[in-house]
Every structure is written in C-alpha cells, then in structure tokens.
Amino acid sequence: MSVDKNIFRHLRRNQPETFDFHTGDHVPNRWRSDEVIDRYVPTHCCYCGVQCGMYLKVARGRVVGVEPREDFPLNHGMLCPKGSTAYQTVHHPDRLTSPLMRRHGKNSPLEPASWDEALDTIARRFQTLQAEHGGDCVSVFSGSSMTNEKCYIMGKFARVALGTRHCDYNGRLCMSSATGANERSLGIDRAANPISDMLHADCIFVIGANVGECFPIITSYLWQARDRGCKLIVADPRQTPIARTADIYLPLRSGTDSALLNGMLHVILKEGLVDEKFLRERTVGWEETKALIEQYPPEGVARVCGLKPEAIIEAARLYGRAQAALTYTARGLEHQSKGVDNGVAAMNLALATGNFGRPGAGCGTLTGQGNGQGGREVGQKATQLPGCRDIENPEDREYISSVWDIDEKELPHAGYPATLMIPAMLRQEIRACFMVCTNPMVSLPDQHTVERALRGLDLFVVADFFLSETAELADIVLPGTVWAEDEGTTTSLEGRVIKYNKAVEPPGEAKRDWEIVCELAQRLGKGQYFNFTSPRQIFDEYRLCTKGAKSDYWGITYEKIEEQNGVFWPCPTEEHLGTPRLYEERFGFPDGKARLHPIPYIPPAEEPDAEYPLVLTTGRVIYHYLSGNQTRRTPFLKEQAPFPWVEMHEQTAQRLEIGDGDWVTVRTRRGEMTAPALVIRSIRPDTLFIPYHYGHTEAVNQLTNPVLEPMMKIPEYKVCAASVARAAEKPAWARDVDVEALVAARKRRQELPIAQVRPTPTLR
Ligand SMILES: Nc1nc2c(c(=O)[nH]1)N[C@H]1C(S)=C(S)[C@@H](COP(=O)(O)OP(=O)(O)OC[C@H]3O[C@@H](n4cnc5c(=O)[nH]c(N)nc54)[C@H](O)[C@@H]3O)O[C@H]1N2
Ligand SMILES: Nc1nc2c(c(=O)[nH]1)N[C@H]1C(S)=C(S)[C@@H](COP(=O)(O)OP(=O)(O)OC[C@H]3O[C@@H](n4cnc5c(=O)[nH]c(N)nc54)[C@H](O)[C@@H]3O)O[C@H]1N2
Ligand code: SF4
Ligand SMILES: [Mo]
C-alpha cells in the first residue's frame, strides 16, 4: 500500500516545529520543516530594517524552517511573509557555489574557476589598471544588507588595500536624504525614538512611508497606539493599507511634500500652537524659518499639493494640539531631488511644536535595509570614515589612520557617491569596479545608461550568492554567503545593535564576504591590515574606530548584545546600557541646539506636460525585497507578485479606454516598458505606480529620472513625467503569466475607495 508521507507529518510529532508555512502543494519537499530539529539558532530576519527576531531551525546541517522569537522586544512573536520565507534562500538550488569567470573576453561565457585563479586575476588586473591609470581608477560599490563587520571591511578595503577614493554603497539610493536631513537639523544620524515610543504618542504623522507593506511588523504598534487614542495622519499619493483607516489621509501630489509641511506649520503658527519655549531654549534658526512659513497659507499650498485646504488645516490642528507627536518619513518623501529639504521641513514642524526628547515625541526616518542604519555609519560611504567620522576632518583622519596603523597621508580623501560612479565609468575615469551586495541593474535609475557604464568597464567583479541581473554582466563573479552562514552584528531601524548567529556552513566553495575581502587584500600586498580570522575581531577593531564618535559602539560587545537583547548606540562604556531615545537633553551639535532651516518649496525636476501628462512613482510591495534577487526566487513570494504591473486610477483608465489587466505601455524621456494595468481607486488620478522589484524588460528603472538631490546625490525615484497607452504588442514575458489571477489577487487588497477628509477628530 502506498501512503502519502504527508499524512504522517503532523501525527508523527505533534509539536510546533512541524508547523508548515505553506500549502504543501506549492513547496518542493526539500523546504518542508518536517524533520527532527537539532538546533534552534536565535538570529534576526535578513530583510528589512525592523530586523525581527527569529530562530532558524537546523536539522542535519541544513536550515529547514523558521520560528518567530517571542523574546525579541520589537516583533515579539510576529514575522511578515518575507521573514517567514527568508530561510528558503539558504539551500536554494540557484546558490552560487564556485567563482565564475569569463576567460576569453566580454563575449565569452561565465565558467567555473578556482578561488586562486579568480582572486589572482582580480588582484593582478586591479594592480595593472592602477599602475596605468592611477589608484582611483578602481571603485568599490557595496551594500547595507550585510553585517556591520562586512560593511566596515569594505570601506577599509577600498581605502587601505586598493588605495582608491571611490568607495560608496547602495544606501546612497536609500538612506542618504534621511542622513542629510538628520545631519542638518539634529546633528545625529539615527532614529530619535525607539519604536515603542509610538505607544506614548497622541498623534502619529506618516509621510511617504508605506508602513503596512514595507515595515509590516511596525503596523502592530500603530494599531496599538490607536487603541490608546492616538490619531493617525498619512500623506501619500497612494492610499496604502495604513492610509485606509487614517484619521486624516492626505493624497498629495508626488513631489510636493515640503509645501505641505510648510503649510501645516503655517496653520500651527497662526493658531498659536508653536512651542515658543522649546524653540527659544533648544533650537536656532526659527526667525528665518518663521519668515518663510508666513508665505505658505493653506489655500496656496492646497493648490500645489492637489489637496483641499481644509484637509491641511485639520491635519495641522491634529498634529499641533497633540501633547506628544511622532513623525515618520521614508522614501516617499526622501526619493526626490529635494529629498533632504523635505526631511528638514518635517524636522522644522516637529521642532516648532517641541516634539523631541520625550516619550512619544520625535521625528525621523524609517530606515529601509536590514542594516541600513549600521551600514551608513561604518565608513563605506564616499565621504565617511568609520563611526560616522568625516573623511575630510583632520582629527578623524588622524585617529582612524592610527587605528589602522597607516600614515594619514596615504588615506584617500572623499570620492564619488555611487550615483556619480556611473558617469565616471562612462568617462572611463573609473575603469574597474568591485561590487558586493548590490544589484544596480535593477535598482539604479535610467537602466540603459547604467548597463552601458557597467559593460564598458575593463574589469567588473561582483560578489553575490545568486546570479543577479548585475552579476550577469560581470567579468568575474564571486560566490558570497547568506546571513545564516555567518555571525555578525547589524543595527536596526531603531539604532539597536543586534546579532546574527551562524546556523550552517556555506554551500560548495562559497565564502563569507569578509574572508573574500581579506584574501584579496593579501594578494594586493596589504594582508597585514586584514589579519582577521573572525567577525568578532573585525567588530572589536570597529568598536575602537567608533570610540568617542557620534555613533559610539565602544561599550557594545557580542556578550552584551546577547544579555540585553540588543544595545542602542551611543554606548560609550562597558557599564553603559545604551541610549534608546536621543535628544532628551541636547541635540547633536556642539551647542546642543537643533537647527531649523527655511525650506522653500521647489517643484520636482520633471513635471507633467502635454507629451507626458502623468506622474510616475515607484516603490515596493509587501512580497518582494528590493531588487528581488532573493524574493523572486522564493516560491510563495514569487507567486504572490510574479511580475510588475501599472497601478492607475479608474478615471484615468476610462479616459484612455484601458481595462483591468490590459497590457499598457508606459513611456518617459528615458524609455518605455509594457505591463498589465491594475485599475484602482486608491491612487491619485494624475499618478501611476509601478513596483520596482524586477529586472531586464520588467524593470521600472528603465523609465525613472536619474536627476540627483544636490547634497546627497539620491535619485528622484518617486517623481517623473510619464504617459500611458494601451500596448501595441505584449512583451515576450507576457507568454508565461496569468494576468487575471494577479489582478484578482491585488484587487482584494486595494478595493477600498479613497477616504474623504473626516470632521475634526477630538483629542483626548
Ligand atoms: N516589502 C518590502 N519591504 C521593504 C523593502 C522592500 O523592498 N520590500 N525595502 C526596505 C527598504 S531598503 C526601504 S528603503 C523601505 C522603503 O519603505 P517605504 O519608503 O515605505 O516604501 P516605498 O514603496 O519606496 O515608498 C513609500 C510610499 O511613498 C509614496 N510616495 C510616492 N511619491 C511620494 C511623494 O512624493 N510624497 C510622499 N509623501 N509619498 C510618496 C508611495 O506611494 C509609497 O506608498 O522599505 C524596506 N522594507
Ligand atoms: N525605481 C526605484 N528604484 C529604487 C528604489 C525605489 O523605490 N524605486 N529604491 C531604492 C532603494 S531604497 C534601495 S535600498 C535600493 C536597493 O538596491 P540594491 O542594493 O541593488 O538591491 P538589493 O536587492 O538589496 O541588492 C543586494 C544584492 O546583493 C545580494 N546580497 C544580499 N545580501 C548579501 C550579502 O550579505 N553578501 C553578498 N555578497 N551579497 C548579498 C542580493 O542577492 C542582491 O543581489 O534600490 C533603490 N532603487
Ligand atoms: S518586518 Fe522586516 S524584519 Fe520583520 S519579518 Fe518582515 S521583512 Fe523581516
Ligand atoms: Mo532602501
């Protein structure tokens, strides 16, 4: 008699580890966790900045499943769909298990190679190119999905082993506007409050953040806050899941955030809701800011933002009258050519109302990538040394040179930010690139230009654990490791330093990124600076680098992280418990005072016109992570959002005779792409939205505007002018997809109509 083994799965051991996250049919057997679990390894999710605590379940040397951790204070027992499937990348059949090289030029195939051959070739060719064209012809481009230890070593590798000034990372596309705003207004680049502060707020203002899809576990704090009477204001051109039940939803036109924020502050000023004492004692710059704010009455602002003036007035009152208000921004407001200004305008509003340094009072960004916070402190940025130190500051240079045991004169100066490396490659000023943990062939704007730049490199090396769209263009591909194969720390969106623990060994010949870097440094003749044999040793050197700096990790040890379930920086001594809330007494400037800056509204770089009458905005969906290189390989996630679509309002669709699921072509000045239409009411009629997690002809970054924010050089992903029309023909990938199923699934999520502005809610 043949018996379906599955029947016994639950009978065999009636215990939680047999819990299956999937409907068995969709998941190959090898991913089922129906095994006797040898170990539960406490760690954190590898995806977003929330860094939920999880256990990886290990059986016979393999990761076979996941359990959420109840004991981690942030997610206590919850995981989102990405977190609960993250473990499926570990033993994925697509994992790269040996180095790959093109042995006979650009057009030859990528073939397996030994580590010796690959690393020798890289070192030799970097050295030859540098001898011929100078040290700065080689660049390093890294990412913040790695641990602090790995990110730190990337910056050191660029400056010490390669001696190039050109080192930057993918946070340039992500956190750089937020950094600019934090540095200009508050003086410290970290979240002002722990997430649990939401439970102390009377009003939470979310502007340009899709919390429900991008920080799913944080949503539970929003609901708990509201259960306690907290009011919610959401500003977003799309009615996101949290916007549906907001007390006030402001569907602003993309790119008009600073006008809205100035308008709200105008109302607050006129209604006497400004905190004069706080402004006097704890800030500078109010007089100039106030003079500008006078010029933003709600009627004018409403026209700019495409909102009703009453909505702006109601939102301002709700915010201004709160005893404690929290503002959260994210990439909606920051992915703009005015991204830094927008962040500063949000800070102005919070400072003018005295909303800092108390439970439930603050303003800041929701950091995106898993280690988006730590990654922006460790010195892998073009202008930065470890510990948020300034590469042009003589004291910082002297100190880091002493820790690294090099001559300060040998330490390179500031180089190009990642977005400016592309034009430098086209000019052949940069001729080689070592790229680790980023996939710009999906994530950088104006893809066709990016592709030309990368293809034109004399030597292009990529380290990844899956063959990404970018690795496909590389001359040499190095197999890296996933988070479960190594230990190390990350710093979550709260500023809490936590630790990943190793669950399993890497597959085949894959190597940990820091080992790859150390071995390469050896071959470049700089091995003495990279004598690391464990992440702990790297962390200890990093701690020393940060001693006395703004992001002070000196008092943080692996043991302390474990004992305290994470430690918030700054933590200057071993006895210090860490700092969950910043700015209780002083801001991060020498005089301890915050800065207000007048921020005039300046429109986005590209506005709609007769040829391109709509605004195209881009972003995320809950099921995919960034360039999708990991989540598009995860069966459940792939199934939920298998390909991109174009969200448009039903009025727009009607006018253009477009029906749900019709193939449409979206055009901008950079290019065009074709995808099915999703006709909804939860988006402004003048706006289109396309999720960006896909590559090749499915990449929305074929269309986006590469214009940069002047201070931080972040691209304007959130606004460009576009047109849409029914497609003349379907793209090749249309053959394999079920559009009806996708439309039906997305529809269930997005059915509710745009909310009307509600009457003034009462405050408690
Ligand atoms: N599921 C999922 N979660 C993620 C990620 C992921 O890829 N997938 N990535 C992580 C990372 S690295 C990041 S950076 C974060 C990003 O997190 P978010 O910033 O929340 O995500 P986005 O989708 O980029 O954009 C947020 C919202 O901005 C809105 N928006 C567009 N234009 C404007 C505008 O001009 N003004 C305003 N106010 N809003 C606008 C969009 O409609 C969108 O709802 O998410 C993190 N979490
Ligand atoms: N149109 C549009 N474009 C955008 C955005 C948008 O909203 N709209 N958002 C921007 C934002 S906020 C971000 S953060 C960027 C992200 O852009 P990318 O950095 O390009 O995206 P990721 O998918 O994180 O790329 C990381 C790559 O490194 C690999 N990887 C992950 N962890 C490791 C590791 O530990 N070691 C190694 N060696 N490899 C690893 C992954 O497989 C993946 O291929 O995209 C930006 N691009
Ligand atoms: S919310 Fe973020 S950290 Fe938590 S499980 Fe989801 S992707 Fe992972
Ligand atoms: Mo990001």
mmCIF file of N, CA, C and O and ligand atoms in Angstrom, residues 48-49 82 174-175 207-211 213-216 235-238 240 252-257 330-333 335-336 366-369 617-626 689 692-693 718-719, ligand 1:
data_model
loop_
_atom_site.group_PDB
_atom_site.id
_atom_site.type_symbol
_atom_site.label_atom_id
_atom_site.label_comp_id
_atom_site.label_asym_id
_atom_site.label_seq_id
_atom_site.Cartn_x
_atom_site.Cartn_y
_atom_site.Cartn_z
ATOM 1 N N CYS A 48 14.191 43.544 6.049
ATOM 2 C CA CYS A 48 14.107 45.000 6.266
ATOM 3 C C CYS A 48 14.705 45.454 7.592
ATOM 4 O O CYS A 48 15.103 44.649 8.442
ATOM 5 N N GLY A 49 14.741 46.763 7.770
ATOM 6 C CA GLY A 49 15.371 47.383 8.928
ATOM 7 C C GLY A 49 14.725 47.062 10.263
ATOM 8 O O GLY A 49 15.295 47.359 11.316
ATOM 9 N N LYS A 82 7.834 37.883 4.156
ATOM 10 C CA LYS A 82 9.239 37.762 3.732
ATOM 11 C C LYS A 82 10.067 37.095 4.819
ATOM 12 O O LYS A 82 10.889 36.223 4.526
ATOM 13 N N CYS A 174 19.059 55.081 -0.868
ATOM 14 C CA CYS A 174 18.081 54.706 0.148
ATOM 15 C C CYS A 174 18.064 55.708 1.297
ATOM 16 O O CYS A 174 17.163 56.508 1.425
ATOM 17 N N MET A 175 19.106 55.679 2.127
ATOM 18 C CA MET A 175 19.079 56.455 3.361
ATOM 19 C C MET A 175 19.737 57.823 3.247
ATOM 20 O O MET A 175 19.813 58.557 4.220
ATOM 21 N N ILE A 207 4.498 60.198 6.610
ATOM 22 C CA ILE A 207 4.541 60.894 5.326
ATOM 23 C C ILE A 207 5.530 60.189 4.397
ATOM 24 O O ILE A 207 6.709 60.082 4.697
ATOM 25 N N GLY A 208 4.967 59.622 3.316
ATOM 26 C CA GLY A 208 5.828 58.942 2.341
ATOM 27 C C GLY A 208 6.377 57.621 2.831
ATOM 28 O O GLY A 208 7.472 57.223 2.447
ATOM 29 N N ALA A 209 5.632 56.922 3.679
ATOM 30 C CA ALA A 209 6.063 55.588 4.121
ATOM 31 C C ALA A 209 4.873 54.640 4.029
ATOM 32 O O ALA A 209 3.801 54.927 4.559
ATOM 33 N N ASN A 210 5.093 53.532 3.366
ATOM 34 C CA ASN A 210 4.055 52.509 3.232
ATOM 35 C C ASN A 210 4.294 51.471 4.339
ATOM 36 O O ASN A 210 4.795 50.372 4.088
ATOM 37 N N VAL A 211 3.948 51.856 5.558
ATOM 38 C CA VAL A 211 4.308 51.037 6.730
ATOM 39 C C VAL A 211 3.735 49.620 6.621
ATOM 40 O O VAL A 211 4.420 48.638 6.914
ATOM 41 N N GLU A 213 3.167 47.672 4.143
ATOM 42 C CA GLU A 213 3.831 46.739 3.227
ATOM 43 C C GLU A 213 5.338 46.678 3.435
ATOM 44 O O GLU A 213 5.956 45.654 3.150
ATOM 45 N N CYS A 214 5.915 47.777 3.904
ATOM 46 C CA CYS A 214 7.387 47.832 3.954
ATOM 47 C C CYS A 214 7.959 47.610 5.350
ATOM 48 O O CYS A 214 9.131 47.276 5.484
ATOM 49 N N PHE A 215 7.165 47.843 6.367
ATOM 50 C CA PHE A 215 7.619 47.603 7.741
ATOM 51 C C PHE A 215 6.469 46.894 8.459
ATOM 52 O O PHE A 215 5.966 47.380 9.485
ATOM 53 N N PRO A 216 6.025 45.757 7.901
ATOM 54 C CA PRO A 216 4.730 45.190 8.317
ATOM 55 C C PRO A 216 4.586 45.033 9.829
ATOM 56 O O PRO A 216 3.514 45.279 10.380
ATOM 57 N N ALA A 235 0.203 60.913 4.692
ATOM 58 C CA ALA A 235 0.327 61.665 3.439
ATOM 59 C C ALA A 235 1.048 60.799 2.415
ATOM 60 O O ALA A 235 2.199 60.424 2.617
ATOM 61 N N ASP A 236 0.354 60.462 1.347
ATOM 62 C CA ASP A 236 0.900 59.548 0.329
ATOM 63 C C ASP A 236 0.000 59.653 -0.905
ATOM 64 O O ASP A 236 -1.223 59.667 -0.765
ATOM 65 N N PRO A 237 0.570 59.723 -2.112
ATOM 66 C CA PRO A 237 -0.298 59.792 -3.300
ATOM 67 C C PRO A 237 -1.109 58.511 -3.528
ATOM 68 O O PRO A 237 -2.046 58.514 -4.318
ATOM 69 N N ARG A 238 -0.721 57.448 -2.821
ATOM 70 C CA ARG A 238 -1.484 56.196 -2.919
ATOM 71 C C ARG A 238 -2.092 55.906 -1.561
ATOM 72 O O ARG A 238 -1.459 56.105 -0.531
ATOM 73 N N THR A 240 -2.370 53.712 0.852
ATOM 74 C CA THR A 240 -1.700 52.495 1.307
ATOM 75 C C THR A 240 -2.544 51.831 2.395
ATOM 76 O O THR A 240 -3.485 52.444 2.897
ATOM 77 N N LEU A 252 -1.484 63.615 -1.357
ATOM 78 C CA LEU A 252 -0.767 64.735 -2.007
ATOM 79 C C LEU A 252 -0.169 64.312 -3.346
ATOM 80 O O LEU A 252 0.075 63.134 -3.588
ATOM 81 N N ARG A 253 0.057 65.314 -4.187
ATOM 82 C CA ARG A 253 0.740 65.076 -5.460
ATOM 83 C C ARG A 253 2.202 64.752 -5.173
ATOM 84 O O ARG A 253 2.831 65.427 -4.341
ATOM 85 N N SER A 254 2.754 63.753 -5.842
ATOM 86 C CA SER A 254 4.162 63.391 -5.623
ATOM 87 C C SER A 254 5.056 64.609 -5.794
ATOM 88 O O SER A 254 4.875 65.388 -6.730
ATOM 89 N N GLY A 255 6.001 64.744 -4.894
ATOM 90 C CA GLY A 255 6.991 65.810 -5.038
ATOM 91 C C GLY A 255 6.595 67.135 -4.409
ATOM 92 O O GLY A 255 7.286 68.127 -4.594
ATOM 93 N N THR A 256 5.488 67.164 -3.653
ATOM 94 C CA THR A 256 5.049 68.437 -3.072
ATOM 95 C C THR A 256 5.119 68.427 -1.545
ATOM 96 O O THR A 256 4.477 69.234 -0.874
ATOM 97 N N ASP A 257 5.915 67.544 -0.994
ATOM 98 C CA ASP A 257 5.946 67.358 0.463
ATOM 99 C C ASP A 257 6.338 68.612 1.236
ATOM 100 O O ASP A 257 5.752 68.912 2.275
ATOM 101 N N ALA A 330 9.704 58.224 5.085
ATOM 102 C CA ALA A 330 10.515 57.172 4.446
ATOM 103 C C ALA A 330 10.772 57.616 3.012
ATOM 104 O O ALA A 330 10.780 58.819 2.724
ATOM 105 N N ARG A 331 10.962 56.675 2.139
ATOM 106 C CA ARG A 331 11.474 57.028 0.827
ATOM 107 C C ARG A 331 10.488 57.838 -0.003
ATOM 108 O O ARG A 331 10.889 58.503 -0.951
ATOM 109 N N GLY A 332 9.200 57.811 0.293
ATOM 110 C CA GLY A 332 8.241 58.605 -0.469
ATOM 111 C C GLY A 332 8.647 60.071 -0.490
ATOM 112 O O GLY A 332 8.605 60.747 -1.516
ATOM 113 N N LEU A 333 9.058 60.550 0.647
ATOM 114 C CA LEU A 333 9.466 61.949 0.776
ATOM 115 C C LEU A 333 10.952 62.147 0.446
ATOM 116 O O LEU A 333 11.372 63.219 0.045
ATOM 117 N N HIS A 335 13.042 60.035 -1.661
ATOM 118 C CA HIS A 335 13.495 59.702 -3.025
ATOM 119 C C HIS A 335 13.103 60.815 -3.975
ATOM 120 O O HIS A 335 12.326 60.622 -4.909
ATOM 121 N N GLN A 336 13.614 61.998 -3.711
ATOM 122 C CA GLN A 336 13.263 63.140 -4.545
ATOM 123 C C GLN A 336 14.482 64.028 -4.702
ATOM 124 O O GLN A 336 15.377 64.018 -3.854
ATOM 125 N N LEU A 366 12.155 56.067 8.714
ATOM 126 C CA LEU A 366 12.103 54.614 8.900
ATOM 127 C C LEU A 366 13.190 54.026 7.997
ATOM 128 O O LEU A 366 13.080 54.058 6.772
ATOM 129 N N THR A 367 14.238 53.555 8.601
ATOM 130 C CA THR A 367 15.380 53.037 7.836
ATOM 131 C C THR A 367 14.981 51.767 7.096
ATOM 132 O O THR A 367 14.303 50.901 7.659
ATOM 133 N N GLY A 368 15.434 51.639 5.851
ATOM 134 C CA GLY A 368 14.919 50.587 4.989
ATOM 135 C C GLY A 368 15.594 49.242 5.069
ATOM 136 O O GLY A 368 15.000 48.236 5.455
ATOM 137 N N GLN A 369 16.891 49.195 4.719
ATOM 138 C CA GLN A 369 17.546 47.898 4.601
ATOM 139 C C GLN A 369 17.846 47.304 5.972
ATOM 140 O O GLN A 369 17.991 48.026 6.962
ATOM 141 N N THR A 617 5.305 57.209 -10.194
ATOM 142 C CA THR A 617 6.036 56.987 -8.966
ATOM 143 C C THR A 617 6.286 55.489 -8.810
ATOM 144 O O THR A 617 5.601 54.675 -9.432
ATOM 145 N N THR A 618 7.317 55.145 -8.034
ATOM 146 C CA THR A 618 7.725 53.739 -7.942
ATOM 147 C C THR A 618 7.973 53.368 -6.488
ATOM 148 O O THR A 618 8.147 54.236 -5.651
ATOM 149 N N GLY A 619 7.984 52.097 -6.199
ATOM 150 C CA GLY A 619 8.242 51.674 -4.820
ATOM 151 C C GLY A 619 8.026 50.186 -4.681
ATOM 152 O O GLY A 619 8.291 49.416 -5.611
ATOM 153 N N ARG A 620 7.503 49.801 -3.501
ATOM 154 C CA ARG A 620 7.547 48.393 -3.104
ATOM 155 C C ARG A 620 6.183 47.753 -2.930
ATOM 156 O O ARG A 620 5.184 48.440 -2.780
ATOM 157 N N VAL A 621 6.202 46.440 -2.895
ATOM 158 C CA VAL A 621 5.045 45.673 -2.433
ATOM 159 C C VAL A 621 5.530 44.753 -1.313
ATOM 160 O O VAL A 621 6.729 44.491 -1.197
ATOM 161 N N ILE A 622 4.593 44.266 -0.533
ATOM 162 C CA ILE A 622 4.987 43.513 0.661
ATOM 163 C C ILE A 622 5.776 42.253 0.324
ATOM 164 O O ILE A 622 6.651 41.843 1.082
ATOM 165 N N TYR A 623 5.518 41.651 -0.833
ATOM 166 C CA TYR A 623 6.077 40.333 -1.105
ATOM 167 C C TYR A 623 7.513 40.328 -1.607
ATOM 168 O O TYR A 623 8.144 39.291 -1.642
ATOM 169 N N HIS A 624 7.993 41.461 -2.096
ATOM 170 C CA HIS A 624 9.355 41.435 -2.623
ATOM 171 C C HIS A 624 10.267 42.363 -1.867
ATOM 172 O O HIS A 624 9.838 43.355 -1.294
ATOM 173 N N TYR A 625 11.565 42.006 -1.920
ATOM 174 C CA TYR A 625 12.559 42.803 -1.237
ATOM 175 C C TYR A 625 13.517 43.391 -2.264
ATOM 176 O O TYR A 625 14.194 42.663 -3.001
ATOM 177 N N LEU A 626 13.537 44.707 -2.313
ATOM 178 C CA LEU A 626 14.469 45.458 -3.154
ATOM 179 C C LEU A 626 14.534 44.915 -4.571
ATOM 180 O O LEU A 626 13.517 44.775 -5.217
ATOM 181 N N PHE A 689 1.685 54.135 -10.646
ATOM 182 C CA PHE A 689 2.665 53.490 -9.764
ATOM 183 C C PHE A 689 3.075 52.155 -10.362
ATOM 184 O O PHE A 689 2.235 51.380 -10.819
ATOM 185 N N TYR A 692 9.070 48.177 -8.214
ATOM 186 C CA TYR A 692 10.381 48.203 -8.885
ATOM 187 C C TYR A 692 11.221 46.938 -8.726
ATOM 188 O O TYR A 692 12.378 46.905 -9.125
ATOM 189 N N HIS A 693 10.649 45.852 -8.215
ATOM 190 C CA HIS A 693 11.460 44.693 -7.814
ATOM 191 C C HIS A 693 11.906 43.766 -8.944
ATOM 192 O O HIS A 693 12.290 42.637 -8.681
ATOM 193 N N LYS A 718 10.847 58.851 -7.075
ATOM 194 C CA LYS A 718 9.427 58.956 -6.764
ATOM 195 C C LYS A 718 8.661 59.871 -7.691
ATOM 196 O O LYS A 718 7.430 59.918 -7.592
ATOM 197 N N VAL A 719 9.323 60.594 -8.564
ATOM 198 C CA VAL A 719 8.600 61.507 -9.458
ATOM 199 C C VAL A 719 9.271 61.599 -10.823
ATOM 200 O O VAL A 719 10.423 62.015 -10.913
HETATM 201 N N1 LIG B 1 8.168 44.537 1.361
HETATM 202 C C1 LIG B 1 9.268 45.284 1.374
HETATM 203 N N2 LIG B 1 9.633 45.937 2.496
HETATM 204 C C2 LIG B 1 10.731 46.711 2.466
HETATM 205 C C3 LIG B 1 11.558 46.798 1.326
HETATM 206 C C4 LIG B 1 11.163 46.072 0.178
HETATM 207 O O1 LIG B 1 11.824 46.120 -0.868
HETATM 208 N N3 LIG B 1 10.023 45.333 0.243
HETATM 209 N N4 LIG B 1 12.656 47.563 1.313
HETATM 210 C C5 LIG B 1 13.158 48.137 2.547
HETATM 211 C C6 LIG B 1 13.864 49.349 2.167
HETATM 212 S S1 LIG B 1 15.504 49.248 1.687
HETATM 213 C C7 LIG B 1 13.282 50.560 2.203
HETATM 214 S S2 LIG B 1 14.184 51.926 1.717
HETATM 215 C C8 LIG B 1 11.954 50.744 2.746
HETATM 216 C C9 LIG B 1 11.089 51.688 1.916
HETATM 217 O O2 LIG B 1 9.897 51.901 2.559
HETATM 218 P P1 LIG B 1 8.860 52.967 2.005
HETATM 219 O O3 LIG B 1 9.509 54.280 1.804
HETATM 220 O O4 LIG B 1 7.681 52.915 2.886
HETATM 221 O O5 LIG B 1 8.480 52.338 0.567
HETATM 222 P P2 LIG B 1 8.279 52.883 -0.922
HETATM 223 O O6 LIG B 1 7.333 51.944 -1.557
HETATM 224 O O7 LIG B 1 9.565 53.098 -1.592
HETATM 225 O O8 LIG B 1 7.603 54.318 -0.806
HETATM 226 C C10 LIG B 1 6.701 54.677 0.209
HETATM 227 C C11 LIG B 1 5.496 55.413 -0.276
HETATM 228 O O9 LIG B 1 5.840 56.663 -0.831
HETATM 229 C C12 LIG B 1 4.753 57.025 -1.630
HETATM 230 N N5 LIG B 1 5.111 58.188 -2.437
HETATM 231 C C13 LIG B 1 5.452 58.251 -3.733
HETATM 232 N N6 LIG B 1 5.736 59.516 -4.065
HETATM 233 C C14 LIG B 1 5.581 60.270 -2.958
HETATM 234 C C15 LIG B 1 5.727 61.661 -2.671
HETATM 235 O O10 LIG B 1 6.112 62.467 -3.497
HETATM 236 N N7 LIG B 1 5.477 62.057 -1.396
HETATM 237 C C16 LIG B 1 5.048 61.204 -0.425
HETATM 238 N N8 LIG B 1 4.783 61.697 0.784
HETATM 239 N N9 LIG B 1 4.885 59.894 -0.683
HETATM 240 C C17 LIG B 1 5.167 59.437 -1.917
HETATM 241 C C18 LIG B 1 4.441 55.767 -2.396
HETATM 242 O O11 LIG B 1 3.106 55.801 -2.869
HETATM 243 C C19 LIG B 1 4.674 54.705 -1.331
HETATM 244 O O12 LIG B 1 3.469 54.272 -0.764
HETATM 245 O O13 LIG B 1 11.263 49.517 2.855
HETATM 246 C C20 LIG B 1 12.005 48.490 3.478
HETATM 247 N N10 LIG B 1 11.073 47.384 3.587
#
